[in-house]
Amino acid sequence: MAELKLQHLEKVYDNKVKAVHDFNIDIKDGEFIVLVGPSGCGKSTTLRMVAGLEDITSGRLIIDGKDVTRMPPKDRDEAMVFQNYALYGHMTVYENMAFSLMLRKVDKNIIHQKVMAAAEILGLTSQLNKKPKQLSGGQRQRVAMGRAIVRNPKVFLFDEPLSNLDAKLRGAMRREILLLHKRLKATIIYVTHDQTEALTLADRIVCMSMGHVQQIGTPLELYDTPANLFVASFIGLPPMNLFDVTVDGDKLVCEDFTYQLTGEQHALLADYDGKEIVLGVRPENVVENGTIQFNITNNENLGQNTLVHGHIGKKKVVAKLHYWATYKFGDQINIGFDRVHFFDKETTNAIR
Ligand code: ADP
């Protein structure tokens, strides 16, 4: 178990690419932290710096009060689980799990106990004599986790562990990882580009873009109060609808509609009177009564809800309705918004 402090971590690669800018977080013992963002935003680089697989260009990494910034990976007491499993094909499941302990010359009986305990936790007891190629993708990923568990590390580092699995298995493995976290009470740093994984797994999410941390917070904080336009569009599926509007007294206006502000919203936007801002509306906050004309193009029934796609003026908009709707191409309805977000157009930051 461990507490980590990442202080002003930066990474500049040899080709001068600055992959990570001033990354700061204090991670509590047993916390599940998910780094999320689009491909190339610097999340793997950050994880690899924590693992010691990449040199830290500047800043400090502290684990349980000890500065490990320049410490080699093997001395950091961390275990990493990779996307491609990195299993040894010629070894059995048992040997794959036992290998790192054998290298460390751990006593054979202790290795046996640890492998059997990990296999039990992961439901691999009946697979121990098989080779990786005889296993399903989900089982291979479990072996990769087993290899980490037997080492009883202070910190587990997961690098996109589920991206090679199909959607159904990803969901199942996500729940297993959560149970594992509860059981091991381990500190976990987990990298993914998938906002659903971030929302479902994390105690706290770190959302990144282009090497910069955009927001750190609980899943609900990032969903409910995104710090800026980037987080607002990245977290939530389908993404938030965004409109350029002008503040005109107690209304927001644009070519295609007028939005009446509440007294509280009016006060919040007092400094923006006459200026353009961005209005954000999550698809689930579009309601089927109001004064805004919505021209429907598609009705996607997903079972438990319906995504209704269309346009307000020229602007594409998606609504998420919580029932089996049956709109058709060409239908016109009037909609409203039951919850909205405001963003400063210049800084892109949320206006609160
Ligand atoms: P992510 O994990 O979010 O997809 P990465 O951390 O892998 O992003 O990459 C962040 C940035 O650093 C990208 O611009 C990527 O091209 C660059 N990068 C990653 N690894 C290297 C490397 N070994 N040498 C140079 N640039 C790299």
PDB file of C-alpha atoms in Angstrom, residues 204-332:
ATOM      1  CA  ARG A 204     -10.482  10.244  -9.037  1.00  0.00           C
ATOM      2  CA  ILE A 205      -9.951  10.913 -12.720  1.00  0.00           C
ATOM      3  CA  VAL A 206      -7.089  12.921 -14.190  1.00  0.00           C
ATOM      4  CA  CYS A 207      -8.226  14.182 -17.587  1.00  0.00           C
ATOM      5  CA  MET A 208      -5.359  15.181 -19.907  1.00  0.00           C
ATOM      6  CA  SER A 209      -5.009  16.917 -23.235  1.00  0.00           C
ATOM      7  CA  MET A 210      -1.816  17.647 -25.159  1.00  0.00           C
ATOM      8  CA  GLY A 211       0.442  16.932 -22.191  1.00  0.00           C
ATOM      9  CA  HIS A 212      -1.508  19.165 -19.796  1.00  0.00           C
ATOM     10  CA  VAL A 213      -3.726  18.106 -16.911  1.00  0.00           C
ATOM     11  CA  GLN A 214      -7.158  19.605 -17.592  1.00  0.00           C
ATOM     12  CA  GLN A 215      -8.979  18.552 -14.437  1.00  0.00           C
ATOM     13  CA  ILE A 216      -8.574  16.220 -11.479  1.00  0.00           C
ATOM     14  CA  GLY A 217     -11.681  15.124  -9.631  1.00  0.00           C
ATOM     15  CA  THR A 218     -14.196  12.422  -8.875  1.00  0.00           C
ATOM     16  CA  PRO A 219     -16.125  10.986 -11.831  1.00  0.00           C
ATOM     17  CA  LEU A 220     -19.182  12.978 -10.746  1.00  0.00           C
ATOM     18  CA  GLU A 221     -17.196  16.224 -10.539  1.00  0.00           C
ATOM     19  CA  LEU A 222     -15.853  15.780 -14.076  1.00  0.00           C
ATOM     20  CA  TYR A 223     -19.278  14.865 -15.422  1.00  0.00           C
ATOM     21  CA  ASP A 224     -21.283  17.451 -13.500  1.00  0.00           C
ATOM     22  CA  THR A 225     -18.880  20.359 -13.290  1.00  0.00           C
ATOM     23  CA  PRO A 226     -16.325  20.025 -16.106  1.00  0.00           C
ATOM     24  CA  ALA A 227     -13.562  22.597 -15.670  1.00  0.00           C
ATOM     25  CA  ASN A 228     -13.362  23.574 -19.314  1.00  0.00           C
ATOM     26  CA  LEU A 229     -14.599  22.821 -22.819  1.00  0.00           C
ATOM     27  CA  PHE A 230     -12.111  20.010 -23.296  1.00  0.00           C
ATOM     28  CA  VAL A 231     -13.323  18.033 -20.270  1.00  0.00           C
ATOM     29  CA  ALA A 232     -16.948  18.869 -21.097  1.00  0.00           C
ATOM     30  CA  SER A 233     -16.581  17.320 -24.545  1.00  0.00           C
ATOM     31  CA  PHE A 234     -14.385  14.391 -23.536  1.00  0.00           C
ATOM     32  CA  ILE A 235     -16.350  13.073 -20.551  1.00  0.00           C
ATOM     33  CA  GLY A 236     -19.894  11.968 -21.337  1.00  0.00           C
ATOM     34  CA  LEU A 237     -21.230   9.939 -24.238  1.00  0.00           C
ATOM     35  CA  PRO A 238     -22.508  11.187 -26.640  1.00  0.00           C
ATOM     36  CA  PRO A 239     -20.536  14.364 -25.985  1.00  0.00           C
ATOM     37  CA  MET A 240     -22.070  17.607 -24.766  1.00  0.00           C
ATOM     38  CA  ASN A 241     -23.809  19.783 -27.389  1.00  0.00           C
ATOM     39  CA  LEU A 242     -22.053  23.170 -27.619  1.00  0.00           C
ATOM     40  CA  PHE A 243     -23.552  26.414 -28.961  1.00  0.00           C
ATOM     41  CA  ASP A 244     -21.956  29.816 -29.537  1.00  0.00           C
ATOM     42  CA  VAL A 245     -24.366  32.306 -28.001  1.00  0.00           C
ATOM     43  CA  THR A 246     -24.369  35.968 -26.997  1.00  0.00           C
ATOM     44  CA  VAL A 247     -25.398  37.108 -23.537  1.00  0.00           C
ATOM     45  CA  ASP A 248     -28.165  39.683 -23.940  1.00  0.00           C
ATOM     46  CA  GLY A 249     -29.389  40.794 -20.529  1.00  0.00           C
ATOM     47  CA  ASP A 250     -31.307  37.873 -19.063  1.00  0.00           C
ATOM     48  CA  LYS A 251     -31.245  35.868 -22.288  1.00  0.00           C
ATOM     49  CA  LEU A 252     -28.776  33.947 -24.392  1.00  0.00           C
ATOM     50  CA  VAL A 253     -29.308  34.529 -28.077  1.00  0.00           C
ATOM     51  CA  CYS A 254     -28.013  33.020 -31.280  1.00  0.00           C
ATOM     52  CA  GLU A 255     -29.310  32.820 -34.834  1.00  0.00           C
ATOM     53  CA  ASP A 256     -31.501  29.815 -34.114  1.00  0.00           C
ATOM     54  CA  PHE A 257     -32.902  30.254 -30.611  1.00  0.00           C
ATOM     55  CA  THR A 258     -33.224  32.339 -27.471  1.00  0.00           C
ATOM     56  CA  TYR A 259     -32.591  30.833 -24.044  1.00  0.00           C
ATOM     57  CA  GLN A 260     -34.136  32.459 -20.994  1.00  0.00           C
ATOM     58  CA  LEU A 261     -31.709  32.618 -18.065  1.00  0.00           C
ATOM     59  CA  THR A 262     -32.819  32.089 -14.479  1.00  0.00           C
ATOM     60  CA  GLY A 263     -32.087  34.891 -12.021  1.00  0.00           C
ATOM     61  CA  GLU A 264     -29.094  32.996 -10.693  1.00  0.00           C
ATOM     62  CA  GLN A 265     -27.691  32.348 -14.172  1.00  0.00           C
ATOM     63  CA  HIS A 266     -28.240  35.985 -15.120  1.00  0.00           C
ATOM     64  CA  ALA A 267     -26.220  37.075 -12.088  1.00  0.00           C
ATOM     65  CA  LEU A 268     -23.487  34.556 -12.898  1.00  0.00           C
ATOM     66  CA  LEU A 269     -23.149  35.943 -16.429  1.00  0.00           C
ATOM     67  CA  ALA A 270     -23.336  39.636 -15.439  1.00  0.00           C
ATOM     68  CA  ASP A 271     -19.741  40.278 -16.570  1.00  0.00           C
ATOM     69  CA  TYR A 272     -20.439  38.708 -19.939  1.00  0.00           C
ATOM     70  CA  ASP A 273     -23.361  40.928 -20.997  1.00  0.00           C
ATOM     71  CA  GLY A 274     -23.013  41.627 -24.730  1.00  0.00           C
ATOM     72  CA  LYS A 275     -20.264  39.028 -25.106  1.00  0.00           C
ATOM     73  CA  GLU A 276     -20.156  35.615 -26.748  1.00  0.00           C
ATOM     74  CA  ILE A 277     -19.948  32.554 -24.539  1.00  0.00           C
ATOM     75  CA  VAL A 278     -20.367  28.829 -25.148  1.00  0.00           C
ATOM     76  CA  LEU A 279     -23.551  27.154 -23.940  1.00  0.00           C
ATOM     77  CA  GLY A 280     -23.180  23.427 -23.205  1.00  0.00           C
ATOM     78  CA  VAL A 281     -26.070  20.986 -23.022  1.00  0.00           C
ATOM     79  CA  ARG A 282     -25.613  17.290 -22.371  1.00  0.00           C
ATOM     80  CA  PRO A 283     -27.775  15.080 -24.637  1.00  0.00           C
ATOM     81  CA  GLU A 284     -29.538  13.777 -21.528  1.00  0.00           C
ATOM     82  CA  ASN A 285     -30.539  17.362 -20.619  1.00  0.00           C
ATOM     83  CA  VAL A 286     -32.498  17.947 -23.833  1.00  0.00           C
ATOM     84  CA  VAL A 287     -36.240  17.727 -23.040  1.00  0.00           C
ATOM     85  CA  GLU A 288     -39.200  17.424 -25.371  1.00  0.00           C
ATOM     86  CA  ASN A 289     -40.915  20.607 -24.378  1.00  0.00           C
ATOM     87  CA  GLY A 290     -39.741  24.120 -25.003  1.00  0.00           C
ATOM     88  CA  THR A 291     -39.456  26.699 -27.718  1.00  0.00           C
ATOM     89  CA  ILE A 292     -36.443  25.568 -29.735  1.00  0.00           C
ATOM     90  CA  GLN A 293     -37.150  23.985 -33.096  1.00  0.00           C
ATOM     91  CA  PHE A 294     -35.355  20.646 -33.540  1.00  0.00           C
ATOM     92  CA  ASN A 295     -35.301  19.035 -36.997  1.00  0.00           C
ATOM     93  CA  ILE A 296     -34.811  15.307 -36.590  1.00  0.00           C
ATOM     94  CA  THR A 297     -32.634  13.208 -38.890  1.00  0.00           C
ATOM     95  CA  ASN A 298     -32.121   9.920 -36.990  1.00  0.00           C
ATOM     96  CA  ASN A 299     -33.776   7.968 -34.195  1.00  0.00           C
ATOM     97  CA  GLU A 300     -31.387   5.405 -32.675  1.00  0.00           C
ATOM     98  CA  ASN A 301     -33.075   3.020 -30.243  1.00  0.00           C
ATOM     99  CA  LEU A 302     -30.506   1.571 -27.866  1.00  0.00           C
ATOM    100  CA  GLY A 303     -32.929  -0.444 -25.755  1.00  0.00           C
ATOM    101  CA  GLN A 304     -32.955   1.454 -22.484  1.00  0.00           C
ATOM    102  CA  ASN A 305     -32.843   4.853 -24.218  1.00  0.00           C
ATOM    103  CA  THR A 306     -32.980   6.566 -27.601  1.00  0.00           C
ATOM    104  CA  LEU A 307     -30.477   8.893 -29.242  1.00  0.00           C
ATOM    105  CA  VAL A 308     -32.315  11.396 -31.399  1.00  0.00           C
ATOM    106  CA  HIS A 309     -30.029  13.198 -33.858  1.00  0.00           C
ATOM    107  CA  GLY A 310     -30.947  16.330 -35.740  1.00  0.00           C
ATOM    108  CA  HIS A 311     -30.309  20.031 -36.191  1.00  0.00           C
ATOM    109  CA  ILE A 312     -31.133  23.286 -34.494  1.00  0.00           C
ATOM    110  CA  GLY A 313     -30.661  25.621 -37.475  1.00  0.00           C
ATOM    111  CA  LYS A 314     -27.436  24.379 -39.065  1.00  0.00           C
ATOM    112  CA  LYS A 315     -26.017  23.061 -35.808  1.00  0.00           C
ATOM    113  CA  LYS A 316     -25.974  19.284 -35.284  1.00  0.00           C
ATOM    114  CA  VAL A 317     -27.513  18.286 -31.965  1.00  0.00           C
ATOM    115  CA  VAL A 318     -28.103  14.985 -30.216  1.00  0.00           C
ATOM    116  CA  ALA A 319     -30.734  14.307 -27.579  1.00  0.00           C
ATOM    117  CA  LYS A 320     -30.807  11.273 -25.287  1.00  0.00           C
ATOM    118  CA  LEU A 321     -34.347  10.312 -24.335  1.00  0.00           C
ATOM    119  CA  HIS A 322     -34.976   7.814 -21.568  1.00  0.00           C
ATOM    120  CA  TYR A 323     -37.488   5.649 -23.377  1.00  0.00           C
ATOM    121  CA  TRP A 324     -38.064   3.953 -26.735  1.00  0.00           C
ATOM    122  CA  ALA A 325     -38.810   6.970 -28.958  1.00  0.00           C
ATOM    123  CA  THR A 326     -40.008   6.494 -32.531  1.00  0.00           C
ATOM    124  CA  TYR A 327     -39.190   9.714 -34.358  1.00  0.00           C
ATOM    125  CA  LYS A 328     -38.515   9.653 -38.104  1.00  0.00           C
ATOM    126  CA  PHE A 329     -36.358  11.632 -40.485  1.00  0.00           C
ATOM    127  CA  GLY A 330     -38.083  14.958 -41.159  1.00  0.00           C
ATOM    128  CA  ASP A 331     -39.965  15.175 -37.829  1.00  0.00           C
ATOM    129  CA  GLN A 332     -39.899  18.611 -36.204  1.00  0.00           C
TER     130      GLN A 332
END
